[in-house]
Every structure is written in structure tokens, then in C-alpha cells.
PDB file of C-alpha atoms and ligand atoms in Angstrom:
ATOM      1  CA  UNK O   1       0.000   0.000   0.000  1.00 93.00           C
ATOM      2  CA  UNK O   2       0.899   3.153  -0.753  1.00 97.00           C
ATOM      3  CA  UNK O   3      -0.335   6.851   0.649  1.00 98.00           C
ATOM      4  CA  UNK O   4       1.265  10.371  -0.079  1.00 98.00           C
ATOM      5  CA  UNK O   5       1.166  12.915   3.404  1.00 98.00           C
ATOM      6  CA  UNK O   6       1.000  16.530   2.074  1.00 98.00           C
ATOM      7  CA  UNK O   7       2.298  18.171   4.992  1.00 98.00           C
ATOM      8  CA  UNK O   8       5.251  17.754   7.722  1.00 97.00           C
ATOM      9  CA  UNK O   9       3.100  16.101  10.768  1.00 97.00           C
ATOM     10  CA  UNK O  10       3.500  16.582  14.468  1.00 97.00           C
ATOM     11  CA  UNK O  11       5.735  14.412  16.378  1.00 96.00           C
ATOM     12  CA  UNK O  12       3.650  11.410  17.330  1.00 97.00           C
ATOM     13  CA  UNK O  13       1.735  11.339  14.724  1.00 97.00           C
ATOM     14  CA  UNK O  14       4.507  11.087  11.917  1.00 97.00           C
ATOM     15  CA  UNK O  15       6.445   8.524  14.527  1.00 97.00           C
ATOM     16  CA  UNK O  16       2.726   5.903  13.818  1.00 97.00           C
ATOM     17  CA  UNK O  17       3.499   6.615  10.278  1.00 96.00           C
ATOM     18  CA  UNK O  18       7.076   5.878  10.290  1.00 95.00           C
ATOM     19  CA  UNK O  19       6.937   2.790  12.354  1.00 94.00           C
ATOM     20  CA  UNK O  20       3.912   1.305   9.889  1.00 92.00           C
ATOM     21  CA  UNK O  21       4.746  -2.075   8.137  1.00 85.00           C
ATOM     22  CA  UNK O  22       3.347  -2.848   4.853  1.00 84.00           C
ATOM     23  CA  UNK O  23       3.010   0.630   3.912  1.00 89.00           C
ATOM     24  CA  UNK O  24       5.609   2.909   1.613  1.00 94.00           C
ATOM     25  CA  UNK O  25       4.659   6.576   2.852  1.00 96.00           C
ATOM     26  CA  UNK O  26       5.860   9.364   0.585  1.00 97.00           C
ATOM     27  CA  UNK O  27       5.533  13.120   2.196  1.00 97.00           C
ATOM     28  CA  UNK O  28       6.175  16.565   1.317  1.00 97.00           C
ATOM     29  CA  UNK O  29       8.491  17.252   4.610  1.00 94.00           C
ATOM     30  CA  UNK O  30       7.768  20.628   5.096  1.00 97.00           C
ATOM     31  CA  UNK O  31       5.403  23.530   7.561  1.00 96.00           C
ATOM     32  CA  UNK O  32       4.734  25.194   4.271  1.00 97.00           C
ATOM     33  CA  UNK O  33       1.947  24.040   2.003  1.00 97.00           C
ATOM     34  CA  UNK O  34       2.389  21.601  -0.853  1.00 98.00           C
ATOM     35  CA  UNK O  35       2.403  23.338  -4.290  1.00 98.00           C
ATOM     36  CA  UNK O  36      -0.346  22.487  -6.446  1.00 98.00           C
ATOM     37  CA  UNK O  37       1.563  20.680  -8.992  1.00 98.00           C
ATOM     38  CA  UNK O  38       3.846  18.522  -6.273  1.00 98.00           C
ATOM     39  CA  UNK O  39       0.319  17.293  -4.469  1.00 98.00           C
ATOM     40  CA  UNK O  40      -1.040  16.098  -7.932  1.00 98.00           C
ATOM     41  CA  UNK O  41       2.467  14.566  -8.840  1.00 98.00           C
ATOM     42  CA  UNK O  42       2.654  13.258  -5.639  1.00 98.00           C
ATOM     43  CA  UNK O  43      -0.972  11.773  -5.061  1.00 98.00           C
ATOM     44  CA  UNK O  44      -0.741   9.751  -8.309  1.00 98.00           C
ATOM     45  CA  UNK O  45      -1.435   5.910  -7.809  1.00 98.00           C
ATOM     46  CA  UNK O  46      -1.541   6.363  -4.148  1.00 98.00           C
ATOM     47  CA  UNK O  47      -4.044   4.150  -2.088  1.00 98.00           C
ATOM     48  CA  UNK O  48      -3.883   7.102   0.332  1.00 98.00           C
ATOM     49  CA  UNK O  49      -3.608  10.420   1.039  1.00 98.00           C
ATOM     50  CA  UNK O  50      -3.174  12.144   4.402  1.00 98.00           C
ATOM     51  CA  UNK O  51      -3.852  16.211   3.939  1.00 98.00           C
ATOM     52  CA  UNK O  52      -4.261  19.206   6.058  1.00 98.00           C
ATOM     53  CA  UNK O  53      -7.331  21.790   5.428  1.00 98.00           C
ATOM     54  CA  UNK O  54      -5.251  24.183   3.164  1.00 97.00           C
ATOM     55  CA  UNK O  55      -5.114  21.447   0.684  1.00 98.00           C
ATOM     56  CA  UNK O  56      -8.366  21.545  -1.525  1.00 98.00           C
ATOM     57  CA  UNK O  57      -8.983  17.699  -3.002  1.00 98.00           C
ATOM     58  CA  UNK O  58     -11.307  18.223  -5.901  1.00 98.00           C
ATOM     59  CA  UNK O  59     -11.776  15.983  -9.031  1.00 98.00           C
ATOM     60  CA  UNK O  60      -8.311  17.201 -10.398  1.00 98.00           C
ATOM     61  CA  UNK O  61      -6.474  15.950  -7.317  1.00 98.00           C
ATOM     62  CA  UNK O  62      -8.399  12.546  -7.366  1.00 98.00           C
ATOM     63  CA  UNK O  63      -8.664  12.420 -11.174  1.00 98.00           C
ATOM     64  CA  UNK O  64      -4.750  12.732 -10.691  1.00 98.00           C
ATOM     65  CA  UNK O  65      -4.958  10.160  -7.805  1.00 98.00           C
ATOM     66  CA  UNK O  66      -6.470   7.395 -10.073  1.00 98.00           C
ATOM     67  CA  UNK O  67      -8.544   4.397  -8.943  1.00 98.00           C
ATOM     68  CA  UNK O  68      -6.158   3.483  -6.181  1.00 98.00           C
ATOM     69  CA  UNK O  69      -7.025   5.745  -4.482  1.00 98.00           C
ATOM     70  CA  UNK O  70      -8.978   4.440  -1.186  1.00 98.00           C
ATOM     71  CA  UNK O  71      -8.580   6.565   1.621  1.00 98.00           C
ATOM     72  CA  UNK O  72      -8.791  10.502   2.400  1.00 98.00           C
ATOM     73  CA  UNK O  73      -7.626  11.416   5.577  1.00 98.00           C
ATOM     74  CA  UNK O  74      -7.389  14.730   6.977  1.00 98.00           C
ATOM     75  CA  UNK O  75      -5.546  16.332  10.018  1.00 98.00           C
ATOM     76  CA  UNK O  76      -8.996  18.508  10.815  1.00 97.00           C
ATOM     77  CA  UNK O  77     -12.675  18.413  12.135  1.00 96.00           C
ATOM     78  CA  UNK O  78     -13.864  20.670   8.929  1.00 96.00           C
ATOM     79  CA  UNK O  79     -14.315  18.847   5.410  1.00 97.00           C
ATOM     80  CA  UNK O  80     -15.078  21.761   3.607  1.00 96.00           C
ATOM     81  CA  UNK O  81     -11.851  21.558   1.463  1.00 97.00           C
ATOM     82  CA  UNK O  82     -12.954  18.127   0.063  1.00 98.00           C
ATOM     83  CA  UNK O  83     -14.933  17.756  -2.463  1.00 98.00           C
ATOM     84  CA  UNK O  84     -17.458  15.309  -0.699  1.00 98.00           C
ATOM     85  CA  UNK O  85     -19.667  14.393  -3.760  1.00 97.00           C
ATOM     86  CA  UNK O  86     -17.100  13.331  -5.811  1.00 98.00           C
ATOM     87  CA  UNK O  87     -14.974  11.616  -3.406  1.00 98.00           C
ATOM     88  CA  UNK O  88     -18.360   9.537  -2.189  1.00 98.00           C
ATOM     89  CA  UNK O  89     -18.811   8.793  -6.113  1.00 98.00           C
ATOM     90  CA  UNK O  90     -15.152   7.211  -6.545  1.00 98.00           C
ATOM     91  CA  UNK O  91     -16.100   5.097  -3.429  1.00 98.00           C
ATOM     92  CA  UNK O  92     -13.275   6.874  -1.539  1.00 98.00           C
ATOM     93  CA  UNK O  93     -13.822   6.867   2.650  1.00 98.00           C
ATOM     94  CA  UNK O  94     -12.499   9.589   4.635  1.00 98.00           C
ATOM     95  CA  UNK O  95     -11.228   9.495   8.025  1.00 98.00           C
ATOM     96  CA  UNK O  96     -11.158  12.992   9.863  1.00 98.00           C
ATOM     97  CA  UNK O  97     -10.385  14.486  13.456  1.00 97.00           C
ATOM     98  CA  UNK O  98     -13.758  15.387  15.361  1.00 96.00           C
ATOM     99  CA  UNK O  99     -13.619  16.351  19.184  1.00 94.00           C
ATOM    100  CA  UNK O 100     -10.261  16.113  20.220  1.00 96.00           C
ATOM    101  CA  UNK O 101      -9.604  19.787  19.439  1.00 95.00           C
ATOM    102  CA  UNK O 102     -13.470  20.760  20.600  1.00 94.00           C
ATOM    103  CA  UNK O 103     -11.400  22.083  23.835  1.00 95.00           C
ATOM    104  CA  UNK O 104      -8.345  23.891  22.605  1.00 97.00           C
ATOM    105  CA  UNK O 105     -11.054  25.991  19.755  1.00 96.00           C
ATOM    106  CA  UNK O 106     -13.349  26.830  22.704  1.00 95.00           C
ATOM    107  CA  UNK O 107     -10.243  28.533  25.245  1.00 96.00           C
ATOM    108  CA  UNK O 108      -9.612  30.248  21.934  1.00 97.00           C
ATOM    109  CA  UNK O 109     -12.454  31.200  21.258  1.00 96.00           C
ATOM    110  CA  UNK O 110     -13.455  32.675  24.864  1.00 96.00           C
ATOM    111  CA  UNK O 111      -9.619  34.195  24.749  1.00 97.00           C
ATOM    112  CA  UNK O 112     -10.551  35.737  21.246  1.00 98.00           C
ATOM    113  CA  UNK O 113     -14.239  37.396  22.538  1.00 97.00           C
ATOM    114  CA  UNK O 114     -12.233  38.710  26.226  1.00 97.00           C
ATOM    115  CA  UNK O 115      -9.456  39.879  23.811  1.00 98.00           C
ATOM    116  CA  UNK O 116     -12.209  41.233  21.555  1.00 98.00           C
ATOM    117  CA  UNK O 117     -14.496  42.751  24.060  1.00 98.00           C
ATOM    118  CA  UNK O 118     -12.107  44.362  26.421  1.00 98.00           C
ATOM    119  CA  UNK O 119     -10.124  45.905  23.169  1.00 98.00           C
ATOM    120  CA  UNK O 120      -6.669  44.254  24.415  1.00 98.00           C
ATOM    121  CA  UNK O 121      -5.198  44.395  21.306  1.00 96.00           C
ATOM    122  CA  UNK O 122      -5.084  48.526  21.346  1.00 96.00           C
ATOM    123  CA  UNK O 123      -4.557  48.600  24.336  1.00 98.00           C
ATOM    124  CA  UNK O 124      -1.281  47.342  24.076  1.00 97.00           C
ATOM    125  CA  UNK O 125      -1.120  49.095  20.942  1.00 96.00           C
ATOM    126  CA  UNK O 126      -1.627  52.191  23.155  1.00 97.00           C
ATOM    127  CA  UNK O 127       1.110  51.611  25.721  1.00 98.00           C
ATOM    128  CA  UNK O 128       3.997  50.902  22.933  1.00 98.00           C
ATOM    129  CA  UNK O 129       3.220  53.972  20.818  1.00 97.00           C
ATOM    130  CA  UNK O 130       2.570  56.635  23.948  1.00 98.00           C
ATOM    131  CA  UNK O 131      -0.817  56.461  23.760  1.00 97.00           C
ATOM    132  CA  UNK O 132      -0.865  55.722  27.401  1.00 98.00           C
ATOM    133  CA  UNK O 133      -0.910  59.483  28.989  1.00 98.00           C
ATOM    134  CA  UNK O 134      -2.591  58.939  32.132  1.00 98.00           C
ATOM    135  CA  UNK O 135      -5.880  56.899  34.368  1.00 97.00           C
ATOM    136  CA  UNK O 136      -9.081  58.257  32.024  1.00 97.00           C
ATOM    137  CA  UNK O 137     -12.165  57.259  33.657  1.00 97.00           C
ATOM    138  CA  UNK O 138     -13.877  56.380  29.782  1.00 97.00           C
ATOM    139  CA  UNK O 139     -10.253  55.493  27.665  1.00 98.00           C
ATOM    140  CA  UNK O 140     -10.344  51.715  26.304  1.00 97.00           C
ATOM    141  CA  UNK O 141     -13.701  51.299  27.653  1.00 98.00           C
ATOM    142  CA  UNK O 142     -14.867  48.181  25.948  1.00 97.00           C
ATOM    143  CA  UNK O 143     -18.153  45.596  26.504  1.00 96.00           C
ATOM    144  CA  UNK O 144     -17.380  43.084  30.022  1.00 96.00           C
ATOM    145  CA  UNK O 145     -19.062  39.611  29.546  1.00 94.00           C
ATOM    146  CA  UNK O 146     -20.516  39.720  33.039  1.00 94.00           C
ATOM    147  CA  UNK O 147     -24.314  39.388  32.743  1.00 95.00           C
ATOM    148  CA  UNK O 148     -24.266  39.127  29.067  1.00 96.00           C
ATOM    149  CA  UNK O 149     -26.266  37.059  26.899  1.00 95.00           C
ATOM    150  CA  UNK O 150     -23.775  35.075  24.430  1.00 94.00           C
ATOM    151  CA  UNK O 151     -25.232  33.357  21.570  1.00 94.00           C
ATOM    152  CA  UNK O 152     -23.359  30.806  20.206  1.00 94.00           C
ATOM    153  CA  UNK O 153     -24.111  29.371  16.292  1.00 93.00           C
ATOM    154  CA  UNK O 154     -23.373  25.877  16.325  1.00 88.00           C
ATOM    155  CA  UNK O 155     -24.690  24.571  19.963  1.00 76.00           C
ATOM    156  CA  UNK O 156     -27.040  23.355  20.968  1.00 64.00           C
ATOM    157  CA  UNK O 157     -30.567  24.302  20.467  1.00 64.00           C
ATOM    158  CA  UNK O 158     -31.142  25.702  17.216  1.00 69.00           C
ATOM    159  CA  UNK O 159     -32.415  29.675  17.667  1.00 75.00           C
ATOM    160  CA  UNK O 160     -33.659  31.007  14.500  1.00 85.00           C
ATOM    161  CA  UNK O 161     -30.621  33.204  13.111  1.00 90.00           C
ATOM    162  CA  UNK O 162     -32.606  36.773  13.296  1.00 91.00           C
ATOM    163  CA  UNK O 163     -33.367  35.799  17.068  1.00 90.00           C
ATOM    164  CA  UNK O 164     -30.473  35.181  17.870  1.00 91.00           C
ATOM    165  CA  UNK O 165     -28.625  38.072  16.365  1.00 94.00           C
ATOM    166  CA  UNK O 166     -31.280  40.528  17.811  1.00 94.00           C
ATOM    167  CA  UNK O 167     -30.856  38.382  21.757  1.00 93.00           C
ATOM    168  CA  UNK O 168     -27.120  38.143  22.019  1.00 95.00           C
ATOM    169  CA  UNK O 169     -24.299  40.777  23.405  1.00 96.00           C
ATOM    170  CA  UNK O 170     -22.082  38.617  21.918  1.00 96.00           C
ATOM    171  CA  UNK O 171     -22.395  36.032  18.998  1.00 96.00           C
ATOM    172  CA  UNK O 172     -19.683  33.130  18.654  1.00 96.00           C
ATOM    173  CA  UNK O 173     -20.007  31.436  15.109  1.00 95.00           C
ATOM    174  CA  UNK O 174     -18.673  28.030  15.790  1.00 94.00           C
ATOM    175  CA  UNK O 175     -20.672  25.685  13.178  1.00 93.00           C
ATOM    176  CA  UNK O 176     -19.322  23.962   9.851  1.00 92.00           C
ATOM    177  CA  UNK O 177     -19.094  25.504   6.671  1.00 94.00           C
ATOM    178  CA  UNK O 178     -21.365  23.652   4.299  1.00 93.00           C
ATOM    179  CA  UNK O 179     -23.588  25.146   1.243  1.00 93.00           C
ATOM    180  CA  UNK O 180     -26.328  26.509   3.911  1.00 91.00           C
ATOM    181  CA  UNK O 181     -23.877  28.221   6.090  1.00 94.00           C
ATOM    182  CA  UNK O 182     -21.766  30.504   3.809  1.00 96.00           C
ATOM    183  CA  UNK O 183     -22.315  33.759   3.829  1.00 97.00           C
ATOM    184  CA  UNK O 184     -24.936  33.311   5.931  1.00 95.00           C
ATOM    185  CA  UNK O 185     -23.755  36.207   8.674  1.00 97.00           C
ATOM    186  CA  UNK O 186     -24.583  39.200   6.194  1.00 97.00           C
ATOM    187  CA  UNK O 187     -26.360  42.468   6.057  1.00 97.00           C
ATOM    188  CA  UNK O 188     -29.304  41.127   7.725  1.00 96.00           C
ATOM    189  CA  UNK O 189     -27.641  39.979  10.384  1.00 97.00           C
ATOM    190  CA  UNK O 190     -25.546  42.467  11.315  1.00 97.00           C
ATOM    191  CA  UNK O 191     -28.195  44.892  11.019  1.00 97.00           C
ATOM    192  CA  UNK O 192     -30.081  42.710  13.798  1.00 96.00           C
ATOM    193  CA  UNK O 193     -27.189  42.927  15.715  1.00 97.00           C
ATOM    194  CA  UNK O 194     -26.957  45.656  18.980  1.00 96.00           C
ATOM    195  CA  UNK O 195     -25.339  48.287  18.574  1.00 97.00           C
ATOM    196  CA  UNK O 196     -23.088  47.364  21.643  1.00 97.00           C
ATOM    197  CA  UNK O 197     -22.420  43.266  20.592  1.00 97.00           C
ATOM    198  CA  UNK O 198     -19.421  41.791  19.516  1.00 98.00           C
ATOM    199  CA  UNK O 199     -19.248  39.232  16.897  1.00 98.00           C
ATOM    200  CA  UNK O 200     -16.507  36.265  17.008  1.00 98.00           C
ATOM    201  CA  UNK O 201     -15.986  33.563  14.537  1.00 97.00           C
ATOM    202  CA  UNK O 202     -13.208  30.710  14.686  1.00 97.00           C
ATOM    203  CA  UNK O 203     -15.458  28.094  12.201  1.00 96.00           C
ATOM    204  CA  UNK O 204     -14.398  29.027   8.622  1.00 97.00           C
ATOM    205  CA  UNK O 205     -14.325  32.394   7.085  1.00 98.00           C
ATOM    206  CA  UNK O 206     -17.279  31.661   4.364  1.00 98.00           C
ATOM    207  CA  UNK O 207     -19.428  31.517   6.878  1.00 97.00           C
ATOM    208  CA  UNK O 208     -19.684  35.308   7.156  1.00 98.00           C
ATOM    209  CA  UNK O 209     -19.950  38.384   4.070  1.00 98.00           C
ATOM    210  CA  UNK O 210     -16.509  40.768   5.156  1.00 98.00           C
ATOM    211  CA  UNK O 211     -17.370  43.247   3.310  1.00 98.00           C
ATOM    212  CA  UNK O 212     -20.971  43.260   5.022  1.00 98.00           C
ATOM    213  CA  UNK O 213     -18.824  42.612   8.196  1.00 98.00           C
ATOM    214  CA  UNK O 214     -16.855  45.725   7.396  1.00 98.00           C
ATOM    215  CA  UNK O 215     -19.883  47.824   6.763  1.00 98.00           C
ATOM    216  CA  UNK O 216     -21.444  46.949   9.962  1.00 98.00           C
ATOM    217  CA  UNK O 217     -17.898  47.565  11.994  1.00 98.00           C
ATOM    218  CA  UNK O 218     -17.081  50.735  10.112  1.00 98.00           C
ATOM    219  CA  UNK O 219     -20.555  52.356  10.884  1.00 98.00           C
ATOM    220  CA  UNK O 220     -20.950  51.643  14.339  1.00 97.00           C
ATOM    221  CA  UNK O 221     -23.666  49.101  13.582  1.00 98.00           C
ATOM    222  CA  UNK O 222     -21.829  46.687  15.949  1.00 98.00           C
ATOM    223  CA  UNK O 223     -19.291  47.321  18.534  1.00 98.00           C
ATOM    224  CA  UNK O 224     -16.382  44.900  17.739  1.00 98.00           C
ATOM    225  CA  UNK O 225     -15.513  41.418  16.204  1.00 98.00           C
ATOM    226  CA  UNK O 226     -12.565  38.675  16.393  1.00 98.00           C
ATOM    227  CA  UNK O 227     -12.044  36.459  13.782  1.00 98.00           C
ATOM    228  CA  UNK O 228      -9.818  33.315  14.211  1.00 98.00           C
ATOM    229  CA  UNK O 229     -10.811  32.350  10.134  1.00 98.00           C
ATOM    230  CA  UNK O 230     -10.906  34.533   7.460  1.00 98.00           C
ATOM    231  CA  UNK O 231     -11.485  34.591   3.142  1.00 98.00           C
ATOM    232  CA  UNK O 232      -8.685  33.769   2.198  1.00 98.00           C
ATOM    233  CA  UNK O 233      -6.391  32.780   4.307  1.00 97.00           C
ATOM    234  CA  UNK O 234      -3.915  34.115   4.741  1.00 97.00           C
ATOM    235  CA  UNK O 235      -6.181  37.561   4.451  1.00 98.00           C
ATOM    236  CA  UNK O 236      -3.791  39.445   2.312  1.00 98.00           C
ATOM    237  CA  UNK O 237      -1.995  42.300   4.325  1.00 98.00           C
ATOM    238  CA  UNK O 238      -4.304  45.257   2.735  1.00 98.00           C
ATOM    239  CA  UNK O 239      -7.118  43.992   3.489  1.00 98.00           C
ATOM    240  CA  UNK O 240      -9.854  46.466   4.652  1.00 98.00           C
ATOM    241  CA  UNK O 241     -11.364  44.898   7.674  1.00 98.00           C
ATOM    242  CA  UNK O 242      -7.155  44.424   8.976  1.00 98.00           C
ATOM    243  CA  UNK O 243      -6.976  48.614   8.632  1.00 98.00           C
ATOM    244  CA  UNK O 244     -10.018  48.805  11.604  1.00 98.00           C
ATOM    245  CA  UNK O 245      -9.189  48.645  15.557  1.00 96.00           C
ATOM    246  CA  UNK O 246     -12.651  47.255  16.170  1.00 97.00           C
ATOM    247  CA  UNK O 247     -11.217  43.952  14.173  1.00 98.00           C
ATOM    248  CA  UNK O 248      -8.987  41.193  15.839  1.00 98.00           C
ATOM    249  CA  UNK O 249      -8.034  38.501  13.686  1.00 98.00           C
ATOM    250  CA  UNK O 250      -5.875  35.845  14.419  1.00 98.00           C
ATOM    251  CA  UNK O 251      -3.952  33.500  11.728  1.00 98.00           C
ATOM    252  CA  UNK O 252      -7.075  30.205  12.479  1.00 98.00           C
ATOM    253  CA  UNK O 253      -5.132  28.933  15.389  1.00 98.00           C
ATOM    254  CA  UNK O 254      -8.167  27.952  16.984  1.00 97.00           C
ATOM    255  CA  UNK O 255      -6.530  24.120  17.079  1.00 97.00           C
ATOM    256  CA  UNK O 256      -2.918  25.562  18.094  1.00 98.00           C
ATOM    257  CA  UNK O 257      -1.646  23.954  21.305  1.00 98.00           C
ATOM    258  CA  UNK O 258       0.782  21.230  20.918  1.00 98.00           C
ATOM    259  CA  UNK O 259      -1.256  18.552  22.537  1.00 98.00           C
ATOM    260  CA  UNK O 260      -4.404  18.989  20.376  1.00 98.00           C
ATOM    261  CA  UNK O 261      -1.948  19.317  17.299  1.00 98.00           C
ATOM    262  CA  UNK O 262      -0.259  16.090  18.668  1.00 98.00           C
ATOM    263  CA  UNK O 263      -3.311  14.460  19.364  1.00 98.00           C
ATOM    264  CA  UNK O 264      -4.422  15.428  15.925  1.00 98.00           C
ATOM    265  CA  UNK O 265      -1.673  14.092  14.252  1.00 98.00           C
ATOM    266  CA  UNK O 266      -2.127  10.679  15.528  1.00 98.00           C
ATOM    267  CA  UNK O 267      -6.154  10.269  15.034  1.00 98.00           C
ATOM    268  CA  UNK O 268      -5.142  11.373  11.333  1.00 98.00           C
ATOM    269  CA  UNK O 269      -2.686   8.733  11.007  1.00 98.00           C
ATOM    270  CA  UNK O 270      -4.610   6.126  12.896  1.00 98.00           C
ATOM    271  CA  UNK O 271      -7.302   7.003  10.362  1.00 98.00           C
ATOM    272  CA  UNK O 272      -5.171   6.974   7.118  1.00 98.00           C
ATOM    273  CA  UNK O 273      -3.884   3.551   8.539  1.00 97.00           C
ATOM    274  CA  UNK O 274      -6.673   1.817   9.266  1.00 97.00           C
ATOM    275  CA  UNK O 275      -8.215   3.188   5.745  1.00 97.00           C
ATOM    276  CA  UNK O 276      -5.350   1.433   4.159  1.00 97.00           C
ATOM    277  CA  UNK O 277      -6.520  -2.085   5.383  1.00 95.00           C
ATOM    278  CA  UNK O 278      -9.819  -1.791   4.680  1.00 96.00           C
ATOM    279  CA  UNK O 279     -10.456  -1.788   8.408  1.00 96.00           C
ATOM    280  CA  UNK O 280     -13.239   0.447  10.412  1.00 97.00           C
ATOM    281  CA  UNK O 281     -11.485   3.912  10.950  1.00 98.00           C
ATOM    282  CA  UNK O 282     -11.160   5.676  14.674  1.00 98.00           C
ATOM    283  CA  UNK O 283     -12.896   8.608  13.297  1.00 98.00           C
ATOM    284  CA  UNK O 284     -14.951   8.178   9.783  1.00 98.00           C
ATOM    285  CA  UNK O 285     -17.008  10.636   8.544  1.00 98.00           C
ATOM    286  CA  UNK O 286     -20.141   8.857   7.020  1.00 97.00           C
ATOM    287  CA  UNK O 287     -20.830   9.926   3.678  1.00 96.00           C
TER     288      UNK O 287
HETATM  289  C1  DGY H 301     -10.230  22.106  11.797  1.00 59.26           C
HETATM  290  O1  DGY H 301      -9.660  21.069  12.173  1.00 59.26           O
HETATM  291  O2  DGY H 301     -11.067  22.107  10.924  1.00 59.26           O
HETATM  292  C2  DGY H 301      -9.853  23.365  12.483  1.00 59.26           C
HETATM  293  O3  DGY H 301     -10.328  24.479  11.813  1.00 59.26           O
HETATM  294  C3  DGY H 301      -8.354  23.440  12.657  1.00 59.26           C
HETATM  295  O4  DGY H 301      -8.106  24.399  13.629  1.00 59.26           O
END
């Protein structure tokens, strides 16, 4: 058996790999992504593949993959880079990484909205530029949590969207992308929003219109918003919504501490293993 790995894996995860009999792994052994045209060279007459969420596998990747190819596995909970309809045509099962990074994305997220609300990222900005004069009994003033009414997309009971927007002081978008979810925190929504609420999102950047984002942030329509995922990503370095102090955004390290990575790492090889033999994977996503 053969599988290709398109990205250098953490620790324990590439030592399950390495140790592996019966299977010849081929990698691209490095932090930076695969270029296009090494992933399709690379993929071809593989049994496997092992990717990372950066990666998109449409038809030209498995087209280049051939009818080898068995087993998807990627090193993340969202499957929005796969091309789901296709790969469940070719037969092709697909192991992913659901829950064991549910913890590590909510600290982040709760870091992100206190970070948000409570405009630490100025402030800081404040104190290395001079900004910081003196005690002001309104200066970096921001939103406190205390008493608040968070609402949370993607937990849950499901609250209509306009209800929700209209309830919350805060609103944490934590749900998948799929075709009903993109763009789906627009105009409308913002325009629902209070004045005075924050907005967070560390699910995928789709999920939510920026330049409707950066309408409702540059007029005062809502208070503030952190962003752990963006469209693109990276977000190129002109970006509008990166020229605002009411925006955080942080490079989607919602998964970022080394144990979840770690952990990861390992479910994803388990996964592409187990694929490989035709066995029942630790984490399958049913198609
Ligand atoms: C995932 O696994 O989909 C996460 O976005 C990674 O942080």
C-alpha cells in the first residue's frame, strides 16, 4: 500500500506513520503548504492520502490520484476543502479528526471574545506607541461579559438566526461551513445585531460576508468582532477589515496547542492507517 502525506506532521503522529509495516509513505516534509503541482504529482497511484485543510482535493487531485485511491484522511474536524460528492462517487472513505480539538477551539475562542471585548489588542497598541498618557475614567472602555447574553451558532438548540442576532451581546459562530452556512452572517444579520455586541468567529471564514462585516464595523452598527478564520487565508496584508481597531483577527489557530496538534496528528494517522486495510477507521465521517 501506498499513501502520499502533504504536509510535515506533528511528532507522534509522523512517529505511527514511520513505524507502519506494509506501507511505503511518501511526504512533502515541510510547515509550508504543498504546491499544487507537487500534491497532484505526488498523489498519483496512491491508495492514500493524508492532507491538512489548506489542501483543496477536488476531481483534479483525485482524477490525478487514479482508482487506487482508497482513503482521504485529513488532520482537521472541517471537510469543507474536500470535495465530498465526488470523493463519495469514486467510493473513496475519509477518516477525519472530530472532538479532540473541541477544547483547545473553545479557550480560543473565549480568549478571542475577552481579547475582543475588552479591546486588548489597542490597548497594548496604546502603551507601545505613547498612547498611554494617564488613568481616564472612559479610555479603552470596551463591553465586560458579566451578565451578558452570548449566543453561540453551532450549539445546541437551534435559535432562529434573526433571534439570535437581535438576543445576544455577543455572537460566537462556531458551526461547519457547508452550502447553507456561507455567507450566511450578512447584512441582515448584522443589522439585527446591537449596537453594543461583539461578533466572534473561529469556524471558517465563508461563513460570514466581510465586506458586510466591514460595513457593519465601520458604521458603528456593531461594537467589535474577532475572527480566528478569514477569506482567504492568509487575508492578504491590505485587506480592509485588517486597517479597523474594532477587528482582531488571528492567523485560524483555533486548534494551536501542541497537545491537540499532537493528538491530531495521531487520530489522522490512525485514520489513514486503518483506511489502508480496509479496516473500520477511529474517526470516519459517514458519507
Ligand atoms: C479544523 O480542524 O477544521 C480546524 O479548523 C483546525 O483548527
Amino acid at each position: 500500500m501506498q499513501a502520499f502525506v502533504s504536509r510535515r506532521l506533528p511528532r507522534e503522529g509522523a512517529a505511527l506513520l514511520a513505524a507502519a509495516g506494509g506501507c511505503s509513505i511518501q511526504q512533502w516534509d515541510s510547515d509550508e503548504p504543498i504546491p499544487r503541482s507537487e500534491l497532484l504529482a505526488g498523489v498519483a497511484g496512491k491508495h492514500g492520502l493524508l492532507c491538512v485543510l489548506s489542501d483543496r482535493v477536488d476531481k483534479e487531485v483525485l482524477d490525478a490520484a487514479g482508482p487506487n485511491l482508497k482513503i482521504i484522511s485529513t488532520l482537521s474536524v472541517g471537510v469543507d476543502h474536500l470535495d465530498l460528492e465526488e470523493i463519495k462517487k469514486r467510493g473513496i472513505r475519509v477518516g477525519y479528526t472530530p472532538d479532540i480539538l473541541t477544547d483547545a477551539t473553545a479557550e480560543l475562542s473565549v480568549a478571542l471574545l475577552l481579547a475582543t471585548c475588552r479591546r486588548l489588542l489597542e490597548a497594548v497598541e496604546e502603551v507601545k506607541n505613547g498612547g498611554w498618557t494617564s488613568w481616564k475614567p472612559l479610555w479603552m472602555c470596551g463591553y465586560g461579559l458579566s451578565g451578558s447574553t452570548v449566543g453561540i451558532i453551532g450549539l445546541g438548540r437551534i435559535v432562529p438566526l434573526t433571534k439570535l442576532a437581535e438576543k445576544s451581546d455577543f455572537v460566537v459562530v462556531t458551526c461547519s461551513l457547508t452550502p447553507g452556512t456561507k455567507g450566511m452572517c450578512n447584512k441582515d444579520f448584522f443589522s439585527r445585531m446591537k449596537k453594543t455586541s461583539v461578533f466572534i468567529n473561529t469556524s471558517r471564514g465563508a461563513v460570514v460576508s466581510q465586506e458586510d462585516l466591514y460595513q457593519a464595523l465601520v458604521s458603528g452598527q456593531i461594537a467589535a468582532a474577532g475572527l480566528d478564520v478569514t477569506s482567504p487565508e492568509p487575508l492578504p496584508t491590505d485587506h480592509p477589515l485588517l486597517s479597523l481597531k474594532n477587528c482582531m483577527i488571528l492567523p485560524h489557530i483555533g486548534s494551536a496547542t501542541y497537545a491537540t496538534r499532537n493528538a491530531m496528528s495521531v487520530l489522522a494517522a490512525n485514520n489513514l492507517l486503518a483506511g489502508l486495510k480496509g479496516e473500520s477507521m477511529p474517526s470516519e465521517l459517514p458519507l
